PDB file of C-alpha atoms in Angstrom:
ATOM      1  CA  MET A   4      10.158   4.819  65.814  1.00 41.00           C
ATOM      2  CA  THR A   5       7.577   3.452  63.458  1.00 40.00           C
ATOM      3  CA  SER A   6       4.505   1.584  64.526  1.00 39.00           C
ATOM      4  CA  ALA A   7       4.174  -2.130  63.805  1.00 39.00           C
ATOM      5  CA  GLY A   8       3.088  -3.048  60.273  1.00 40.00           C
ATOM      6  CA  ARG A   9       4.016   0.359  58.845  1.00 36.00           C
ATOM      7  CA  CYS A  10       7.128   1.340  56.891  1.00 37.00           C
ATOM      8  CA  GLU A  11       8.264   4.937  56.623  1.00 39.00           C
ATOM      9  CA  PRO A  12      11.429   5.251  54.462  1.00 42.00           C
ATOM     10  CA  SER A  13      14.125   7.696  55.373  1.00 43.00           C
ATOM     11  CA  ASP A  14      14.874  10.806  53.278  1.00 50.00           C
ATOM     12  CA  SER A  15      17.610   8.904  51.431  1.00 48.00           C
ATOM     13  CA  GLY A  16      15.167   6.083  50.769  1.00 52.00           C
ATOM     14  CA  ASN A  17      12.641   8.571  49.386  1.00 50.00           C
ATOM     15  CA  ALA A  18      15.241   9.981  46.986  1.00 51.00           C
ATOM     16  CA  ALA A  19      16.205   6.524  45.760  1.00 52.00           C
ATOM     17  CA  ALA A  20      12.578   5.584  45.270  1.00 49.00           C
ATOM     18  CA  LEU A  21      11.967   8.801  43.338  1.00 46.00           C
ATOM     19  CA  ARG A  22      14.931   8.100  41.066  1.00 52.00           C
ATOM     20  CA  ARG A  23      13.686   4.563  40.453  1.00 54.00           C
ATOM     21  CA  GLY A  24      10.216   5.890  39.664  1.00 51.00           C
ATOM     22  CA  ARG A  25      11.563   8.420  37.185  1.00 53.00           C
ATOM     23  CA  LEU A  26      13.690   5.747  35.494  1.00 48.00           C
ATOM     24  CA  ALA A  27      10.743   3.385  35.220  1.00 50.00           C
ATOM     25  CA  HIS A  28       8.582   6.191  33.787  1.00 47.00           C
ATOM     26  CA  ALA A  29      11.265   7.081  31.234  1.00 46.00           C
ATOM     27  CA  ARG A  30      11.586   3.447  30.170  1.00 52.00           C
ATOM     28  CA  ALA A  31       7.810   3.104  29.862  1.00 46.00           C
ATOM     29  CA  THR A  32       7.607   6.307  27.813  1.00 44.00           C
ATOM     30  CA  CYS A  33      10.352   5.099  25.459  1.00 44.00           C
ATOM     31  CA  SER A  34       8.580   1.763  25.074  1.00 49.00           C
ATOM     32  CA  VAL A  35       5.277   3.451  24.219  1.00 41.00           C
ATOM     33  CA  LEU A  36       6.940   5.784  21.698  1.00 43.00           C
ATOM     34  CA  ALA A  37       8.744   2.857  20.088  1.00 46.00           C
ATOM     35  CA  LEU A  38       5.463   0.971  19.791  1.00 42.00           C
ATOM     36  CA  ILE A  39       3.672   3.968  18.260  1.00 39.00           C
ATOM     37  CA  ALA A  40       6.491   4.469  15.761  1.00 43.00           C
ATOM     38  CA  ALA A  41       6.408   0.789  14.836  1.00 44.00           C
ATOM     39  CA  LEU A  42       2.686   1.050  14.165  1.00 42.00           C
ATOM     40  CA  GLY A  43       3.162   4.140  12.022  1.00 42.00           C
ATOM     41  CA  ALA A  44       1.030   6.371  14.252  1.00 40.00           C
ATOM     42  CA  ILE A  45       3.607   9.161  14.385  1.00 33.00           C
ATOM     43  CA  PRO A  46       3.125  11.542  11.426  1.00 43.00           C
ATOM     44  CA  GLY A  47       6.047  11.463   9.022  1.00 40.00           C
ATOM     45  CA  ALA A  48       7.342   8.080  10.174  1.00 42.00           C
ATOM     46  CA  ALA A  49       9.237   6.539   7.241  1.00 52.00           C
ATOM     47  CA  VAL A  50       7.375   3.258   6.948  1.00 65.00           C
ATOM     48  CA  ALA A  51       7.687   1.337   3.678  1.00 73.00           C
ATOM     49  CA  GLN A  52       4.214   1.131   2.154  1.00 94.00           C
ATOM     50  CA  VAL A  53       5.089  -0.044  -1.365  1.00 98.00           C
ATOM     51  CA  VAL A  54       7.063  -3.283  -1.219  1.00 98.00           C
ATOM     52  CA  PRO A  55       7.961  -5.406  -4.290  1.00 98.00           C
ATOM     53  CA  ASP A  56       7.776  -9.169  -3.764  1.00 98.00           C
ATOM     54  CA  GLY A  57      10.663 -10.038  -6.093  1.00 97.00           C
ATOM     55  CA  ARG A  58       8.619 -11.635  -8.847  1.00 97.00           C
ATOM     56  CA  THR A  59       9.234  -8.698 -11.212  1.00 98.00           C
ATOM     57  CA  GLN A  60      12.178  -6.405 -11.892  1.00 98.00           C
ATOM     58  CA  THR A  61      10.574  -3.593  -9.928  1.00 98.00           C
ATOM     59  CA  THR A  62      12.438  -0.750  -8.226  1.00 98.00           C
ATOM     60  CA  VAL A  63      10.877   1.539  -5.609  1.00 98.00           C
ATOM     61  CA  SER A  64      12.489   4.809  -4.534  1.00 97.00           C
ATOM     62  CA  GLY A  65      11.348   7.342  -1.947  1.00 96.00           C
ATOM     63  CA  ASN A  66       9.402   4.946   0.277  1.00 93.00           C
ATOM     64  CA  GLY A  67       8.054   6.859   3.270  1.00 88.00           C
ATOM     65  CA  SER A  68       8.457  10.230   1.518  1.00 95.00           C
ATOM     66  CA  ALA A  69       5.900  12.472  -0.170  1.00 96.00           C
ATOM     67  CA  ASN A  70       6.836  11.135  -3.621  1.00 97.00           C
ATOM     68  CA  VAL A  71       7.344   7.433  -4.241  1.00 98.00           C
ATOM     69  CA  ASN A  72       8.517   6.389  -7.705  1.00 98.00           C
ATOM     70  CA  VAL A  73       8.065   2.875  -9.049  1.00 99.00           C
ATOM     71  CA  THR A  74       9.819   1.646 -12.186  1.00 99.00           C
ATOM     72  CA  THR A  75       9.994  -1.786 -13.782  1.00 99.00           C
ATOM     73  CA  GLN A  76      12.043  -3.649 -16.351  1.00 98.00           C
ATOM     74  CA  THR A  77       9.498  -6.450 -16.652  1.00 98.00           C
ATOM     75  CA  ILE A  78       7.808  -5.791 -19.994  1.00 98.00           C
ATOM     76  CA  SER A  79       5.508  -7.956 -22.093  1.00 97.00           C
ATOM     77  CA  LYS A  80       3.117  -7.238 -24.961  1.00 93.00           C
ATOM     78  CA  GLY A  81       3.345  -3.471 -24.653  1.00 97.00           C
ATOM     79  CA  ALA A  82       2.885  -3.276 -20.890  1.00 99.00           C
ATOM     80  CA  GLY A  83       5.061  -2.960 -17.811  1.00 99.00           C
ATOM     81  CA  PHE A  84       4.452  -5.276 -14.857  1.00 99.00           C
ATOM     82  CA  ASN A  85       4.943  -4.880 -11.100  1.00 99.00           C
ATOM     83  CA  SER A  86       4.309  -7.367  -8.319  1.00 98.00           C
ATOM     84  CA  PHE A  87       4.092  -6.328  -4.662  1.00 99.00           C
ATOM     85  CA  SER A  88       3.800  -7.957  -1.242  1.00 98.00           C
ATOM     86  CA  LYS A  89       2.281  -4.742   0.124  1.00 98.00           C
ATOM     87  CA  PHE A  90       0.889  -1.614  -1.493  1.00 98.00           C
ATOM     88  CA  ASN A  91      -0.563   1.342   0.418  1.00 98.00           C
ATOM     89  CA  ALA A  92      -0.474   5.110  -0.063  1.00 98.00           C
ATOM     90  CA  ASN A  93      -0.397   7.540   2.862  1.00 97.00           C
ATOM     91  CA  PRO A  94      -2.314  10.847   3.000  1.00 97.00           C
ATOM     92  CA  GLY A  95      -0.471  13.547   1.057  1.00 97.00           C
ATOM     93  CA  GLN A  96       1.695  10.975  -0.717  1.00 97.00           C
ATOM     94  CA  ASN A  97       2.083  10.506  -4.486  1.00 98.00           C
ATOM     95  CA  VAL A  98       2.901   6.998  -5.677  1.00 98.00           C
ATOM     96  CA  ASN A  99       4.034   7.334  -9.294  1.00 99.00           C
ATOM     97  CA  LEU A 100       3.865   4.155 -11.364  1.00 99.00           C
ATOM     98  CA  HIS A 101       6.079   4.810 -14.378  1.00 99.00           C
ATOM     99  CA  LEU A 102       5.251   3.106 -17.652  1.00 99.00           C
ATOM    100  CA  PRO A 103       8.409   1.789 -19.333  1.00 99.00           C
ATOM    101  CA  LYS A 104       9.349   3.624 -22.509  1.00 97.00           C
ATOM    102  CA  GLY A 105       7.302   2.486 -25.483  1.00 97.00           C
ATOM    103  CA  THR A 106       4.536   0.841 -23.426  1.00 99.00           C
ATOM    104  CA  GLY A 107       0.913   1.848 -23.004  1.00 99.00           C
ATOM    105  CA  ALA A 108      -0.014   0.170 -19.731  1.00 99.00           C
ATOM    106  CA  ILE A 109       1.274  -0.576 -16.248  1.00 99.00           C
ATOM    107  CA  VAL A 110       0.021  -3.685 -14.429  1.00 99.00           C
ATOM    108  CA  ASN A 111       0.253  -3.888 -10.646  1.00 99.00           C
ATOM    109  CA  ILE A 112      -0.375  -7.187  -8.878  1.00 99.00           C
ATOM    110  CA  VAL A 113      -0.558  -7.039  -5.071  1.00 99.00           C
ATOM    111  CA  ASN A 114      -0.053 -10.411  -3.405  1.00 97.00           C
ATOM    112  CA  GLY A 115      -0.609  -9.236   0.153  1.00 97.00           C
ATOM    113  CA  PRO A 116      -3.019  -7.499   2.542  1.00 98.00           C
ATOM    114  CA  ARG A 117      -5.840  -5.243   1.430  1.00 98.00           C
ATOM    115  CA  SER A 118      -4.536  -2.021  -0.107  1.00 99.00           C
ATOM    116  CA  GLN A 119      -5.359   1.231   1.685  1.00 98.00           C
ATOM    117  CA  ILE A 120      -5.105   4.085  -0.824  1.00 99.00           C
ATOM    118  CA  ASN A 121      -5.121   7.354   1.115  1.00 98.00           C
ATOM    119  CA  GLY A 122      -2.775   9.223  -1.236  1.00 98.00           C
ATOM    120  CA  ALA A 123      -2.557   9.624  -5.020  1.00 98.00           C
ATOM    121  CA  VAL A 124      -1.628   6.568  -7.109  1.00 99.00           C
ATOM    122  CA  ARG A 125      -0.720   7.801 -10.589  1.00 99.00           C
ATOM    123  CA  ALA A 126       0.237   6.105 -13.839  1.00 99.00           C
ATOM    124  CA  MET A 127       3.007   8.217 -15.362  1.00 99.00           C
ATOM    125  CA  GLN A 128       3.605   8.097 -19.112  1.00 98.00           C
ATOM    126  CA  ASN A 129       6.266  10.317 -20.688  1.00 96.00           C
ATOM    127  CA  GLY A 130       6.464  12.463 -17.568  1.00 95.00           C
ATOM    128  CA  LYS A 131       2.749  13.094 -17.061  1.00 98.00           C
ATOM    129  CA  VAL A 132      -0.349  11.259 -15.869  1.00 98.00           C
ATOM    130  CA  GLY A 133      -1.532   8.907 -18.596  1.00 98.00           C
ATOM    131  CA  GLY A 134      -1.598   5.376 -19.934  1.00 99.00           C
ATOM    132  CA  LYS A 135      -3.599   2.402 -18.722  1.00 99.00           C
ATOM    133  CA  LEU A 136      -3.397   1.524 -15.031  1.00 99.00           C
ATOM    134  CA  TYR A 137      -4.307  -1.975 -13.826  1.00 99.00           C
ATOM    135  CA  PHE A 138      -4.396  -2.592 -10.076  1.00 99.00           C
ATOM    136  CA  ALA A 139      -5.306  -6.026  -8.728  1.00 99.00           C
ATOM    137  CA  ASN A 140      -5.396  -7.224  -5.115  1.00 99.00           C
ATOM    138  CA  PRO A 141      -7.203 -10.457  -4.129  1.00 99.00           C
ATOM    139  CA  ASN A 142      -7.722  -9.123  -0.593  1.00 99.00           C
ATOM    140  CA  GLY A 143      -9.472  -5.920  -1.608  1.00 99.00           C
ATOM    141  CA  VAL A 144      -8.861  -2.234  -2.230  1.00 99.00           C
ATOM    142  CA  VAL A 145     -10.023   0.776  -0.215  1.00 99.00           C
ATOM    143  CA  VAL A 146      -9.685   4.274  -1.668  1.00 99.00           C
ATOM    144  CA  GLY A 147      -9.978   6.590   1.334  1.00 98.00           C
ATOM    145  CA  PRO A 148     -11.457  10.112   1.271  1.00 98.00           C
ATOM    146  CA  SER A 149      -8.020  11.610   0.548  1.00 98.00           C
ATOM    147  CA  GLY A 150      -7.016   8.862  -1.888  1.00 99.00           C
ATOM    148  CA  SER A 151      -7.151   8.585  -5.666  1.00 99.00           C
ATOM    149  CA  PHE A 152      -6.201   6.553  -8.713  1.00 99.00           C
ATOM    150  CA  GLN A 153      -5.209   8.699 -11.694  1.00 99.00           C
ATOM    151  CA  ALA A 154      -4.445   7.553 -15.246  1.00 99.00           C
ATOM    152  CA  GLY A 155      -5.669   7.598 -18.817  1.00 99.00           C
ATOM    153  CA  SER A 156      -7.788   4.570 -17.929  1.00 99.00           C
ATOM    154  CA  VAL A 157      -8.098   2.803 -14.583  1.00 99.00           C
ATOM    155  CA  SER A 158      -8.958  -0.829 -13.888  1.00 99.00           C
ATOM    156  CA  VAL A 159      -9.183  -2.026 -10.278  1.00 99.00           C
ATOM    157  CA  SER A 160     -10.097  -5.616  -9.443  1.00 99.00           C
ATOM    158  CA  THR A 161     -10.022  -8.285  -6.744  1.00 99.00           C
ATOM    159  CA  PRO A 162      -8.907 -11.421  -8.609  1.00 99.00           C
ATOM    160  CA  SER A 163      -8.784 -14.841  -6.999  1.00 99.00           C
ATOM    161  CA  GLN A 164      -5.714 -15.821  -4.999  1.00 98.00           C
ATOM    162  CA  GLY A 165      -5.015 -18.649  -7.419  1.00 98.00           C
ATOM    163  CA  PHE A 166      -5.034 -16.232 -10.350  1.00 99.00           C
ATOM    164  CA  VAL A 167      -2.509 -13.983  -8.587  1.00 98.00           C
ATOM    165  CA  ASP A 168      -0.312 -16.899  -7.492  1.00 98.00           C
ATOM    166  CA  GLY A 169      -0.046 -18.167 -11.057  1.00 98.00           C
ATOM    167  CA  PHE A 170       0.129 -14.822 -12.846  1.00 98.00           C
ATOM    168  CA  PHE A 171       3.914 -15.011 -13.368  1.00 98.00           C
ATOM    169  CA  ASP A 172       5.980 -18.003 -14.426  1.00 96.00           C
ATOM    170  CA  LYS A 173       9.070 -19.144 -12.517  1.00 93.00           C
ATOM    171  CA  ASN A 174      11.227 -16.683 -14.483  1.00 92.00           C
ATOM    172  CA  GLY A 175       9.071 -13.698 -13.530  1.00 94.00           C
ATOM    173  CA  ARG A 176       7.372 -13.368 -16.900  1.00 97.00           C
ATOM    174  CA  PRO A 177       3.612 -12.717 -16.951  1.00 98.00           C
ATOM    175  CA  ARG A 178       1.686 -15.646 -18.370  1.00 97.00           C
ATOM    176  CA  ALA A 179       0.014 -14.563 -21.590  1.00 95.00           C
ATOM    177  CA  GLY A 180      -3.344 -16.093 -20.701  1.00 97.00           C
ATOM    178  CA  ALA A 181      -3.475 -14.442 -17.287  1.00 98.00           C
ATOM    179  CA  ALA A 182      -2.436 -11.049 -18.634  1.00 98.00           C
ATOM    180  CA  GLY A 183      -5.055 -11.326 -21.373  1.00 98.00           C
ATOM    181  CA  GLN A 184      -7.781 -12.060 -18.818  1.00 98.00           C
ATOM    182  CA  LEU A 185      -6.749  -9.043 -16.754  1.00 98.00           C
ATOM    183  CA  PHE A 186      -6.763  -6.778 -19.814  1.00 98.00           C
ATOM    184  CA  ASP A 187     -10.153  -8.092 -20.947  1.00 98.00           C
ATOM    185  CA  GLY A 188     -11.729  -7.962 -17.489  1.00 98.00           C
ATOM    186  CA  THR A 189     -12.431 -11.699 -17.411  1.00 98.00           C
ATOM    187  CA  GLU A 190     -10.114 -12.780 -14.588  1.00 99.00           C
ATOM    188  CA  PRO A 191     -11.707 -14.940 -11.841  1.00 99.00           C
ATOM    189  CA  LEU A 192     -12.589 -12.926  -8.748  1.00 99.00           C
ATOM    190  CA  SER A 193     -12.161 -13.418  -5.016  1.00 99.00           C
ATOM    191  CA  GLY A 194     -14.812 -12.490  -2.467  1.00 98.00           C
ATOM    192  CA  ALA A 195     -12.995  -9.292  -1.484  1.00 99.00           C
ATOM    193  CA  ALA A 196     -14.475  -5.816  -1.773  1.00 99.00           C
ATOM    194  CA  ILE A 197     -13.625  -2.529  -3.442  1.00 99.00           C
ATOM    195  CA  GLU A 198     -14.557   0.621  -1.551  1.00 99.00           C
ATOM    196  CA  VAL A 199     -14.202   4.057  -3.137  1.00 99.00           C
ATOM    197  CA  ASP A 200     -14.611   6.965  -0.744  1.00 99.00           C
ATOM    198  CA  GLY A 201     -12.090   9.112  -2.621  1.00 99.00           C
ATOM    199  CA  ARG A 202     -11.584   9.641  -6.344  1.00 99.00           C
ATOM    200  CA  ILE A 203     -10.856   7.606  -9.444  1.00 99.00           C
ATOM    201  CA  LEU A 204      -9.876   9.966 -12.245  1.00 98.00           C
ATOM    202  CA  ALA A 205      -9.445   8.796 -15.840  1.00 98.00           C
ATOM    203  CA  THR A 206      -9.563  10.594 -19.156  1.00 96.00           C
ATOM    204  CA  ASP A 207     -10.743   7.439 -20.943  1.00 97.00           C
ATOM    205  CA  ARG A 208     -12.328   4.593 -18.976  1.00 97.00           C
ATOM    206  CA  VAL A 209     -12.828   3.245 -15.446  1.00 98.00           C
ATOM    207  CA  ARG A 210     -13.490  -0.428 -14.725  1.00 99.00           C
ATOM    208  CA  LEU A 211     -14.094  -1.786 -11.216  1.00 99.00           C
ATOM    209  CA  ARG A 212     -14.503  -5.545 -10.686  1.00 99.00           C
ATOM    210  CA  ALA A 213     -15.019  -7.102  -7.259  1.00 99.00           C
ATOM    211  CA  GLY A 214     -16.257 -10.520  -6.202  1.00 98.00           C
ATOM    212  CA  GLY A 215     -17.430  -8.954  -2.935  1.00 98.00           C
ATOM    213  CA  ASP A 216     -19.090  -5.622  -2.280  1.00 98.00           C
ATOM    214  CA  LEU A 217     -18.488  -2.700  -4.614  1.00 98.00           C
ATOM    215  CA  SER A 218     -19.127   0.509  -2.690  1.00 98.00           C
ATOM    216  CA  ILE A 219     -18.773   3.960  -4.252  1.00 98.00           C
ATOM    217  CA  SER A 220     -19.420   7.082  -2.204  1.00 98.00           C
ATOM    218  CA  GLY A 221     -16.626   9.101  -3.788  1.00 97.00           C
ATOM    219  CA  THR A 222     -16.040  10.322  -7.342  1.00 97.00           C
ATOM    220  CA  VAL A 223     -15.483   8.171 -10.415  1.00 97.00           C
ATOM    221  CA  SER A 224     -14.893  10.137 -13.587  1.00 93.00           C
TER     222      SER A 224
END
């Protein structure tokens, strides 16, 4: 007999309680793993990091893999154009931005969160690194210690949100005035920062324009 105010379960009750405890633990473990996977904390998780926003005829293949290839059919004045809602590169990942045949530049407008470049972002011309690479994000760009931009020439900027919003017309064509400003380095800037802890590699020229802080502790060459 048990004393008042105290409960001592029988052996069968202990077994049932143990089973319930194990089930609850298993469910909690599954929930934690699902949350970690959703946040991309599990190495190798196939999370889309390069996402077109539909304003250009951009195709992305290999998202979440070691080699991501980006092509576009939006061409104007000798350059190809991409527009993204998100653009990041994971460690060990190559994001290859292919210049359309017959063009000399690839323009990449990111209308989304700050870009975290922890892999290699490369302009690819005729099957090798080359051409002019323009990368613009109004919310900022961080090149991590393992990250890089690679091209013949590299231009990274933080243009104003209004400039990005109006860069393309309703048919997805780049507005000539806006494209000209980007090429000339005269586009209006936001207050966002550019941080380079990794590498920017160009055989010709590098141009970095930020309305906020411009921090370089990595290599620019």
